[in-house]
Short mmCIF file of C-alpha atoms and ligand atoms in Angstrom, two decimals:
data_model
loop_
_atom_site.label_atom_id
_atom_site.label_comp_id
_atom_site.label_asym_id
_atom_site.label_seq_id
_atom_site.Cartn_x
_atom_site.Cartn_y
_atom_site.Cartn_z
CA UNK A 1455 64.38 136.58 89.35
CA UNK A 1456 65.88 133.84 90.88
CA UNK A 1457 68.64 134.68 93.87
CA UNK A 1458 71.42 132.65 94.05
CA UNK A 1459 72.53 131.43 97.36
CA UNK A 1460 75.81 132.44 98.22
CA UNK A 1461 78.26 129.55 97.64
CA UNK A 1462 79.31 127.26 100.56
CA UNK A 1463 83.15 127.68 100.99
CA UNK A 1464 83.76 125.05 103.48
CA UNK A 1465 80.58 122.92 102.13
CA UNK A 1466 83.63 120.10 100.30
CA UNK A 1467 84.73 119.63 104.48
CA UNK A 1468 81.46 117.91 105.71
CA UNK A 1469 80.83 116.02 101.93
CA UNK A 1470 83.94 114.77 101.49
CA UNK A 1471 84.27 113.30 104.95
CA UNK A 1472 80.86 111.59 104.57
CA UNK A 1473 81.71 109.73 101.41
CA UNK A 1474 84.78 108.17 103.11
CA UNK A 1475 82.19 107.40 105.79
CA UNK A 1476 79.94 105.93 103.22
CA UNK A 1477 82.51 103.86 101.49
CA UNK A 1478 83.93 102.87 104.73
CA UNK A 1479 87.90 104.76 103.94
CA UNK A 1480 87.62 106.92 106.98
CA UNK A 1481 90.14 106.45 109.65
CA UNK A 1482 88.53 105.12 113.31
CA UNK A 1483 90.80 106.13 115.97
CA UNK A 1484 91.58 103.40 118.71
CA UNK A 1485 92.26 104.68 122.20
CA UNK A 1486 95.64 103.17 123.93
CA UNK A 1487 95.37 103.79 127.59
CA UNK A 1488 98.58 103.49 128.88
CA UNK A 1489 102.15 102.68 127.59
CA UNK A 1490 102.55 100.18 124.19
CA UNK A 1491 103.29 97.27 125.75
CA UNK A 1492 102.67 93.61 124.49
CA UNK A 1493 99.66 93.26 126.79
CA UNK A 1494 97.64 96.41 126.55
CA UNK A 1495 94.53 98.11 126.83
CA UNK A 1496 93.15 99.47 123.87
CA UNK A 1497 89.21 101.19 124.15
CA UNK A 1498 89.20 99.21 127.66
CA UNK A 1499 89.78 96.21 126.33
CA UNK A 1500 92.81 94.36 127.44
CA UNK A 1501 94.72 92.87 124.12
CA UNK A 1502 97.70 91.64 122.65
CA UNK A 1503 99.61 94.27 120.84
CA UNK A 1504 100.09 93.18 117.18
CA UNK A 1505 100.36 96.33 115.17
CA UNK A 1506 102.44 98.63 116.72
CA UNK A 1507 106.36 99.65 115.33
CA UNK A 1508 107.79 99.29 118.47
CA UNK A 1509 109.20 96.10 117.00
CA UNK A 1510 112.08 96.14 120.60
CA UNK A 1511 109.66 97.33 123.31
CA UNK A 1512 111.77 100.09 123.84
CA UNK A 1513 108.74 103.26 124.01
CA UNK A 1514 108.20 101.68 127.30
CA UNK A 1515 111.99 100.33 128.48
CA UNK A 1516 113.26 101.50 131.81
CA UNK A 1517 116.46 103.45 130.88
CA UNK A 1518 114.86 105.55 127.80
CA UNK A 1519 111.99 106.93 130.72
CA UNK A 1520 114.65 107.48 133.20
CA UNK A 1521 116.93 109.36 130.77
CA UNK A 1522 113.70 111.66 129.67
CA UNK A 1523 113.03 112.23 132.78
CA UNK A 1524 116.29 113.15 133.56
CA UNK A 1525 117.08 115.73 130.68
CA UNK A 1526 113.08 117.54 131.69
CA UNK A 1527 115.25 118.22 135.33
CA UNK A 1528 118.56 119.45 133.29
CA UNK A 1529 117.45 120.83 130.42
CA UNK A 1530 113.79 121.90 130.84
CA UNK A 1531 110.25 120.49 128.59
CA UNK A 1532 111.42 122.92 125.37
CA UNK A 1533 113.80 123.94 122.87
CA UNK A 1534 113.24 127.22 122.48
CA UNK A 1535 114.19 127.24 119.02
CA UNK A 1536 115.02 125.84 115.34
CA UNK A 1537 118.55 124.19 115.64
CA UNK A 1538 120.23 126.55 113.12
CA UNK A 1539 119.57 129.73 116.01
CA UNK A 1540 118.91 129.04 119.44
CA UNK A 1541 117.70 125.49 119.83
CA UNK A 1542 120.88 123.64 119.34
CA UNK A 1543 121.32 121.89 122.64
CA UNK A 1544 124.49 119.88 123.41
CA UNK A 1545 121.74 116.76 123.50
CA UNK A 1546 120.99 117.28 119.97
CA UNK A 1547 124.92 117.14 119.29
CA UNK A 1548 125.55 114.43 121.40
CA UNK A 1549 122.53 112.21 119.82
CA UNK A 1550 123.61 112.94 116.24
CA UNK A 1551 127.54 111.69 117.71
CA UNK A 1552 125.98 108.54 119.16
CA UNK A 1553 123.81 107.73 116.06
CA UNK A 1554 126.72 108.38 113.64
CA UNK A 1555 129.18 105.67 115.81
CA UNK A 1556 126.29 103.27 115.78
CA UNK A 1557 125.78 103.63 112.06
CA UNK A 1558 129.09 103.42 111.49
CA UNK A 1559 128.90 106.40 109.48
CA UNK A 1560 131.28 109.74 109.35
CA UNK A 1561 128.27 111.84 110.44
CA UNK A 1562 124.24 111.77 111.23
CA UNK A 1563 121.95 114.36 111.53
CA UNK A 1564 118.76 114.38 113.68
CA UNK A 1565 115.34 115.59 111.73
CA UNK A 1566 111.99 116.50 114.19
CA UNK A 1567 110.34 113.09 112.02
CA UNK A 1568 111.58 110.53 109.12
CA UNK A 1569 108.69 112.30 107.33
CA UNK A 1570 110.85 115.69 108.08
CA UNK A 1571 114.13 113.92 106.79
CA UNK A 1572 112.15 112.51 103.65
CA UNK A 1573 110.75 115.89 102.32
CA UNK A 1574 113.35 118.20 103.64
CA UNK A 1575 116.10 116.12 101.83
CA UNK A 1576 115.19 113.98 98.83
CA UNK A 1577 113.90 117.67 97.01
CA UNK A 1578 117.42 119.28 97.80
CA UNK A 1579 119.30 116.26 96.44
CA UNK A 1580 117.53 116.77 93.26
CA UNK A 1581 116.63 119.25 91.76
CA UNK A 1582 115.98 120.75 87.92
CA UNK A 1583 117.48 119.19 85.42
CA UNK A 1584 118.04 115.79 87.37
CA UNK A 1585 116.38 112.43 87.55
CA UNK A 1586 114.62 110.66 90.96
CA UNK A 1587 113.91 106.93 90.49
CA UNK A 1588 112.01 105.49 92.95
CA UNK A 1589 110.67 101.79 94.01
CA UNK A 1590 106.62 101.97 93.21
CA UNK A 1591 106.02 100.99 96.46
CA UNK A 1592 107.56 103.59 98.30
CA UNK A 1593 106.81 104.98 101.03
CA UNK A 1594 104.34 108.11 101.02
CA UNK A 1595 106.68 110.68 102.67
CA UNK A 1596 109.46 109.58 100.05
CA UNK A 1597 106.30 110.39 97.31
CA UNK A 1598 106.02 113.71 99.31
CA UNK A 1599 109.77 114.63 98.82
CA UNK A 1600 109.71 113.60 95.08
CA UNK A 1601 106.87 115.61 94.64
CA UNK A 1602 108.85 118.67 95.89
CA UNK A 1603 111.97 118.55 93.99
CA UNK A 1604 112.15 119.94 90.58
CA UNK A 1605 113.71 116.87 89.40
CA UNK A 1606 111.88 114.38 86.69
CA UNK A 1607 110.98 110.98 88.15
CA UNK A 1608 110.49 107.64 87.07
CA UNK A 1609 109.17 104.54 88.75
CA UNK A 1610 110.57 101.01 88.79
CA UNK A 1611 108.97 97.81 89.38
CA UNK A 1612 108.70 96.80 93.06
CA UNK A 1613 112.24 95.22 94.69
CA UNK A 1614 113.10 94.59 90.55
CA UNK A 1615 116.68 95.51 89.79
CA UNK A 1616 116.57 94.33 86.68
CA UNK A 1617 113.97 96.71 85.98
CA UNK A 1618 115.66 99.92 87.32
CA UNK A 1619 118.68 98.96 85.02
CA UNK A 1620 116.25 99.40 81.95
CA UNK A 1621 115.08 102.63 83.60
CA UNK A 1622 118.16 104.33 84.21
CA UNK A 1623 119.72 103.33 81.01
CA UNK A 1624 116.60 104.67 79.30
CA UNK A 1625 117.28 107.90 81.20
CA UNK A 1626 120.73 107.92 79.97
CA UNK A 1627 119.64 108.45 76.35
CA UNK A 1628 118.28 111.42 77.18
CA UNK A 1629 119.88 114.52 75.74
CA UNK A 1630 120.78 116.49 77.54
CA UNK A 1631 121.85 114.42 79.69
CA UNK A 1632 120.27 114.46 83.56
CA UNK A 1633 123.27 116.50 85.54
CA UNK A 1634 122.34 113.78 88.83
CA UNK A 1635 120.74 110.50 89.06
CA UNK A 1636 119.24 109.70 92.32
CA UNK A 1637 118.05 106.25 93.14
CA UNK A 1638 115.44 105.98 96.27
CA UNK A 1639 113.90 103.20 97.93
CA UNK A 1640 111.96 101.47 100.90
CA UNK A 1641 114.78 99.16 102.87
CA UNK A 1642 111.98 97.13 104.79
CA UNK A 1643 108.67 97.86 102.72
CA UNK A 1644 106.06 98.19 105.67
CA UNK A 1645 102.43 96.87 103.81
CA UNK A 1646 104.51 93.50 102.44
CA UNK A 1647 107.30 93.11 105.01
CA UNK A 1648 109.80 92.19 102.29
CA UNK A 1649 114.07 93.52 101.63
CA UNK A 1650 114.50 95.81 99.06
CA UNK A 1651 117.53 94.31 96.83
CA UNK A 1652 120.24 96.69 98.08
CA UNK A 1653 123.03 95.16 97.25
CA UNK A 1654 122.12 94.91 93.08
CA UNK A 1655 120.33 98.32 93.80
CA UNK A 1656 123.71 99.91 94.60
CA UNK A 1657 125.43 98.03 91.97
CA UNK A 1658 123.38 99.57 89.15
CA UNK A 1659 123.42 102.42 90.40
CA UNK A 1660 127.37 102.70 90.74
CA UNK A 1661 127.39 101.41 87.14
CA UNK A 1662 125.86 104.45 86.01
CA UNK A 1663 127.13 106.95 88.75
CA UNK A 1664 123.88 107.85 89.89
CA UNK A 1665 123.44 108.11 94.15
CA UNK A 1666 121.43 105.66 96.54
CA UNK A 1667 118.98 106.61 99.06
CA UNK A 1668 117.35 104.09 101.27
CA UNK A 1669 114.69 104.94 103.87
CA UNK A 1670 115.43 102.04 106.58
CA UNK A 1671 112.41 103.42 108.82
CA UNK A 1672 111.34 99.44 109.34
CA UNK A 1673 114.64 97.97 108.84
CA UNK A 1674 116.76 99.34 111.91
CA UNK A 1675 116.69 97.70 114.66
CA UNK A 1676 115.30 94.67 112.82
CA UNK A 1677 117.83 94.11 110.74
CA UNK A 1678 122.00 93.88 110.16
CA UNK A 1679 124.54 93.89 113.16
CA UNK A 1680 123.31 94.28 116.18
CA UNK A 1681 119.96 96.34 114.42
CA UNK A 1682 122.04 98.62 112.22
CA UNK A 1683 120.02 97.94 109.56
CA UNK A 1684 119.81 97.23 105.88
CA UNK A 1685 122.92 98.89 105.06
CA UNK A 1686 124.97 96.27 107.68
CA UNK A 1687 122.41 93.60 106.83
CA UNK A 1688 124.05 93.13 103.16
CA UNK A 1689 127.46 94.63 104.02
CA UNK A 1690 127.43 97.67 101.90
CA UNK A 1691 129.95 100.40 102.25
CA UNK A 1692 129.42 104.43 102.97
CA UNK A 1693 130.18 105.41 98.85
CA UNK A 1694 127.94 102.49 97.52
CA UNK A 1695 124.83 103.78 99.51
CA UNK A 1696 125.31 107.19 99.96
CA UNK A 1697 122.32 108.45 102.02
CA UNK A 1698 121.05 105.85 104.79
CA UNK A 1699 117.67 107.89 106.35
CA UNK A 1700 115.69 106.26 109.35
CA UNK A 1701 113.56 107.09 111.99
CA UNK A 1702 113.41 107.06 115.75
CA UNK A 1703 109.87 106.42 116.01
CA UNK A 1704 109.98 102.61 115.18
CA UNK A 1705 111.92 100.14 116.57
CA UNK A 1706 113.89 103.16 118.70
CA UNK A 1707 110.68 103.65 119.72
CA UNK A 1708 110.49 107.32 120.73
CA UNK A 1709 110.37 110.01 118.16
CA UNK A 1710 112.19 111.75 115.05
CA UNK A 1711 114.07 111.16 111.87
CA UNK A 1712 118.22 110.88 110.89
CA UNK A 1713 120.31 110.78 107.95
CA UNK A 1714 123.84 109.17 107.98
CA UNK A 1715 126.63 108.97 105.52
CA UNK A 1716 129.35 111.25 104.78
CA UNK A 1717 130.50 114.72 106.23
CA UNK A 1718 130.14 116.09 103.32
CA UNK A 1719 126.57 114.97 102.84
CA UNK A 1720 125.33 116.33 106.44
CA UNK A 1721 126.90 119.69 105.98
CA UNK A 1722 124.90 120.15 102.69
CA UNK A 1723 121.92 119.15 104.78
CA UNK A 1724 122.00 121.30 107.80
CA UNK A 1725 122.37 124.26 105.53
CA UNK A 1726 119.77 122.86 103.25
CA UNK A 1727 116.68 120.84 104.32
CA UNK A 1728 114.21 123.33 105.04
CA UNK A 1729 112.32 120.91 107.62
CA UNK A 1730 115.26 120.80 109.80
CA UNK A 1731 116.13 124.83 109.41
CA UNK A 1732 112.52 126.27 110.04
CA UNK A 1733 111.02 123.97 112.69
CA UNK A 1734 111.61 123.70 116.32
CA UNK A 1735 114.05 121.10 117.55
CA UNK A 1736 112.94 118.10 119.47
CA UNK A 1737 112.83 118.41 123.09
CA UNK A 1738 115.22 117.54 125.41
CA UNK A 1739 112.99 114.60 126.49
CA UNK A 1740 112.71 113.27 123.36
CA UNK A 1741 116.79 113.51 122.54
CA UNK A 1742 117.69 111.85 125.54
CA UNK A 1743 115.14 109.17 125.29
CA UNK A 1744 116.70 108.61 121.91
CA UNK A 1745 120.07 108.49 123.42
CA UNK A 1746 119.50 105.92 125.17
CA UNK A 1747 117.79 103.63 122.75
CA UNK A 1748 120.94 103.06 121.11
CA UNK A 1749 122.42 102.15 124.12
CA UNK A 1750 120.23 100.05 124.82
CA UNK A 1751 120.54 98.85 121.41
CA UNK A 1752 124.43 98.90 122.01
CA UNK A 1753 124.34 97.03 125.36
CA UNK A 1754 121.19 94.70 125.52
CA UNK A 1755 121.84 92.62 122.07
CA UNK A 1756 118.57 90.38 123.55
CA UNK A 1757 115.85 92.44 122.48
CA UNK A 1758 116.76 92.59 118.52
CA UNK A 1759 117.44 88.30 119.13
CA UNK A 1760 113.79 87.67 120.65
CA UNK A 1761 112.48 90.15 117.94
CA UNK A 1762 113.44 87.53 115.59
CA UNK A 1763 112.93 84.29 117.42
CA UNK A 1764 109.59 85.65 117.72
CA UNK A 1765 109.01 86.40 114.10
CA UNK A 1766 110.31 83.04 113.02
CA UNK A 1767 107.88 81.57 115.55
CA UNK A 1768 104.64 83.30 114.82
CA UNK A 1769 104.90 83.16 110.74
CA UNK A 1770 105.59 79.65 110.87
CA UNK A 1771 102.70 79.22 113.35
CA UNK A 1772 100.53 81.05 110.81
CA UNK A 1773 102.05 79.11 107.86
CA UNK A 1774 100.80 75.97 109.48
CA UNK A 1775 97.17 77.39 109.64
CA UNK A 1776 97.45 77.25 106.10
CA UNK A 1777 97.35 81.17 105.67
CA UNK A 1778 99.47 82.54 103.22
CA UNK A 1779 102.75 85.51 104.37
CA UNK A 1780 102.92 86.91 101.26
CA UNK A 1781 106.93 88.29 100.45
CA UNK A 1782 107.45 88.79 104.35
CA UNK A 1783 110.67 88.23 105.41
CA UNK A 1784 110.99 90.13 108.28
CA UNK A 1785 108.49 91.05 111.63
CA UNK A 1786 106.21 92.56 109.57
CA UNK A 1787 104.19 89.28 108.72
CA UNK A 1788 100.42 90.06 106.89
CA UNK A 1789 98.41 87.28 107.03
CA UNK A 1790 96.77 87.26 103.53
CA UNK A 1791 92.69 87.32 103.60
CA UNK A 1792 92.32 88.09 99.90
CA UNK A 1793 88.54 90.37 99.88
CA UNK A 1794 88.78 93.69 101.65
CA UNK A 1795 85.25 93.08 104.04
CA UNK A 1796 86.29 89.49 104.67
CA UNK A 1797 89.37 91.40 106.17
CA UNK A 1798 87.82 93.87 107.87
CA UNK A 1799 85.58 91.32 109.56
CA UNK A 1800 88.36 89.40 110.40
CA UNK A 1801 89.75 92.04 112.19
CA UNK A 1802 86.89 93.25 114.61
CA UNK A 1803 86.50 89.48 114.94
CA UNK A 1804 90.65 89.31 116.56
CA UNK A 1805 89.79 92.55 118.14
CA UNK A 1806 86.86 90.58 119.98
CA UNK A 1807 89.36 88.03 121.54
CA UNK A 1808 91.51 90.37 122.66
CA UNK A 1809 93.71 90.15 119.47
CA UNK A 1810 95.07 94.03 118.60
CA UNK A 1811 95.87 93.89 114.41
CA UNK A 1812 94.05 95.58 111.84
CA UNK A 1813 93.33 95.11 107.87
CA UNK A 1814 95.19 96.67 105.32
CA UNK A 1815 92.48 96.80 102.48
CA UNK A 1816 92.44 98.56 99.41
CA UNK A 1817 93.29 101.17 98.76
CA UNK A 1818 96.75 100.41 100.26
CA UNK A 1819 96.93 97.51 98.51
CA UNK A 1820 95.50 95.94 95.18
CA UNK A 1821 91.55 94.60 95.77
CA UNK A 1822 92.25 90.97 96.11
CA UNK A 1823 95.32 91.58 98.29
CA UNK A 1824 93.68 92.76 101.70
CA UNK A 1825 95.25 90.95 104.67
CA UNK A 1826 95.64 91.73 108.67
CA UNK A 1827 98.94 92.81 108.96
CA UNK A 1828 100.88 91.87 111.96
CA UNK A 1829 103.90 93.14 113.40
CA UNK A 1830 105.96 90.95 115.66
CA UNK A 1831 107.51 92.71 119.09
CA UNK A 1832 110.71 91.11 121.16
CA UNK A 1833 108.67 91.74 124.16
CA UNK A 1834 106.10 89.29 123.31
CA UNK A 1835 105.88 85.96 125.08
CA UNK A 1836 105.73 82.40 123.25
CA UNK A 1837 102.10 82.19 125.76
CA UNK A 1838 101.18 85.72 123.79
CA UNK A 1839 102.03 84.10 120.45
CA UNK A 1840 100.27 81.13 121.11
CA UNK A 1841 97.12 82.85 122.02
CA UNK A 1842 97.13 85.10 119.28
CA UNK A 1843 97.78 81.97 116.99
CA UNK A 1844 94.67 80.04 118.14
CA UNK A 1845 92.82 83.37 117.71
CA UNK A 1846 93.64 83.27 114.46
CA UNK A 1847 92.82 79.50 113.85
CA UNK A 1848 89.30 79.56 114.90
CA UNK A 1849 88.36 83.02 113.14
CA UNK A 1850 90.01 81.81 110.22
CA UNK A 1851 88.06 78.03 110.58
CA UNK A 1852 84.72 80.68 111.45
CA UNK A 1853 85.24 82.45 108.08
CA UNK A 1854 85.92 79.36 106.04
CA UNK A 1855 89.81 80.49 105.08
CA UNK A 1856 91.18 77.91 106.24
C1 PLP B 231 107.15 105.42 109.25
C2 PLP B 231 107.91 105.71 108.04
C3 PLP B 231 108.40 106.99 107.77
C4 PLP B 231 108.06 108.17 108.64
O1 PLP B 231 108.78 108.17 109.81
P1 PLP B 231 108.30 109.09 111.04
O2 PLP B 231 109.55 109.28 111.81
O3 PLP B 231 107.27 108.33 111.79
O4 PLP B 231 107.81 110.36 110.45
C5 PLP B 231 109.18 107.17 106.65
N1 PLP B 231 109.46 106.15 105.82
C6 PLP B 231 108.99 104.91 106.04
C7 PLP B 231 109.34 103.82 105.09
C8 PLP B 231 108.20 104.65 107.15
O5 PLP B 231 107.73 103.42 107.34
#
């Protein structure tokens, strides 16, 4: 008689890993030693920052370390609590205040991440019985919250209104007919760098009374008035895009998601997003910090200005190498490479000159489509630029792309 060995229950931990090893999909972790700055040192090797979402420099400004300092003395390293019992602290209230007068919104609330706000909201704005519609390209934390609402969904082409008006009137032949409608997408898609068509977006979607959600997570602070974002970028009002969600942890460069729009709308989620009602509020450190980011944002209109003179100069720079942007239109700028090892390559090779960006291969994006995607920072010089431009000239002459 043969024994059988007892099963392996954790055997899938060690396989799994090693076929991502094998097909080279595993993550490998970079070390930053020290603050994200344009110049920094990354597994002690001094570089030029070009992937980082820190688009203003402002993880490392002055006044947002001074004010987190600060709030440790006042108001101590903790919380204590979720914001619904005991962790409410007038920080949290003043942040969500600030945020809401910057947005020019009639209220904001403060989630712990964007990826909080995404999958504690989107599921309680839909639920059985109703319809999500999301951009394919959407972001994975907006896939998360779809995938925990009850709703139905259905996908339109990427940035195509035309095509979400054929989706939603296909929905609307439905019988019965879906109770809520809820239209999401990407302001600033992050792999392509290109603006979601708000404007017609909202239009279609008033057409057929269905709601707008936009996750600005790479437009604020990039784009619109000052960095408002996409919603002040095409001049849209409060009741044609009725949820505006966006993180801290980007160009406010500290931590934590928001939501702004109406009263109404942030009183259904404080008593509804589970995220924000069973997990610990941020610290004061990290509300303060916030704080002052839009200050900053408020007070020093330089940083969002040399954020873009910086864009326009690098992708033009690159343009003239012959590479191809792709849709970009903003500081995210991928530099198209085409074959995913040809990418990666190119990447180590940038790393080698002192050149921080990596490759976005598949599967992110489709198999031809790998690039190095960079990201353009207002606290880069036109001498950083330069370098990183010639870096990219003679790896790009090296592996015969250009
Ligand atoms: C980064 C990002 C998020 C997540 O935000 P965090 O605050 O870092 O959790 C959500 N949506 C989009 C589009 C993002 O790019």
């Amino acid at each position: 008689m043969v024994r059988m060995l007892p099963r392996d229950p954790v055997g899938f931990l060690r396989s799994e890993y090693e076929q991502l090893v094998s097909n080279e999909l595993d993550w490998k972790l970079r070390i930053l030693q020290g603050p994200s700055s344009p110049r920094c040192i990354v597994d002690g090797k001094k570089v030029i920052m070009l992937c980082s979402n820190n688009y203003l420099g402002l993880s490392n400004h002055p006044k947002l370390k001074k004010a987190a300092i600060q709030a440790v003395k006042t108001h101590g390293a903790g919380s204590g609590s979720v914001r619904p019992i005991a962790g409410n602290m007038d920080l949290h209230m003043t942040l969500e205040r600030k945020l809401a007068e910057f947005k020019e919104a009639e209220a904001s609330l403060v989630y712990q991440t964007g990826f909080a706000a995404n999958s504690g909201l989107i599921p309680q704005l839909a639920d059985a019985g109703d319809l999500i519609v999301s951009d394919e390209l959407n972001h994975g934390s907006i896939i998360d919250g779809v995938r925990l609402s009850k709703a139905e969904r259905a996908v339109y082409k990427h940035c195509d209104a035309e095509d979400l008006a054929r989706v939603i009137q296909k929905a609307e032949e439905r019988s019965p007919a879906y109770q809520r409608i809820l239209v999401i997408t990407d302001g600033v898609f992050s792999m392509d760098g290109d603006i979601a068509p708000l404007d017609e977006i909202a239009r279609i979607a008033h057409d057929h009374g269905a709601m707008v959600y936009v996750d600005d997570a790479h437009g604020e602070g990039v784009l619109g008035k000052g960095g408002r974002g996409i919603v002040s970028h095409f001049m849209l009002k409060r009741d044609q895009v009725q949820v505006e969600m966006g993180t801290f942890s980007k160009a406010f460069g500290v931590v934590g998601g928001h939501v702004s729009g109406s009263r109404d709308l942030i009183n259904f989620a404080y008593n509804k997003s589970r995220t924000w009602l069973l997990s610990g509020s941020h610290p004061p450190a990290v509300v303060a910090a916030c704080i002052a980011a839009i200050e900053v944002l408020e007070t020093e209109p330089e940083h969002v200005k040399n954020l873009w003179s910086n864009t326009d100069y690098f992708r033009k720079g690159i343009q003239n190498l012959g590479f191809d942007t792709g849709a970009s239109q903003t500081p995210i700028i991928p530099v198209m490479i085409g074959d995913s090892g040809v990418a990666k390559k190119f990447s180590a090779r940038l790393f080698e000159q002192g050149i921080f960006a990596l490759p976005i291969v598949f599967p992110m994006v489709a198999k031809d489509r790998a690039r190095i995607r960079t990201i353009m920072n207002a606290a880069l010089t036109k001498y950083d630029l330069d370098e990183a431009l010639l870096a990219f000239e003679k790896i790009g002459k090296e592996l015969g792309l250009i």
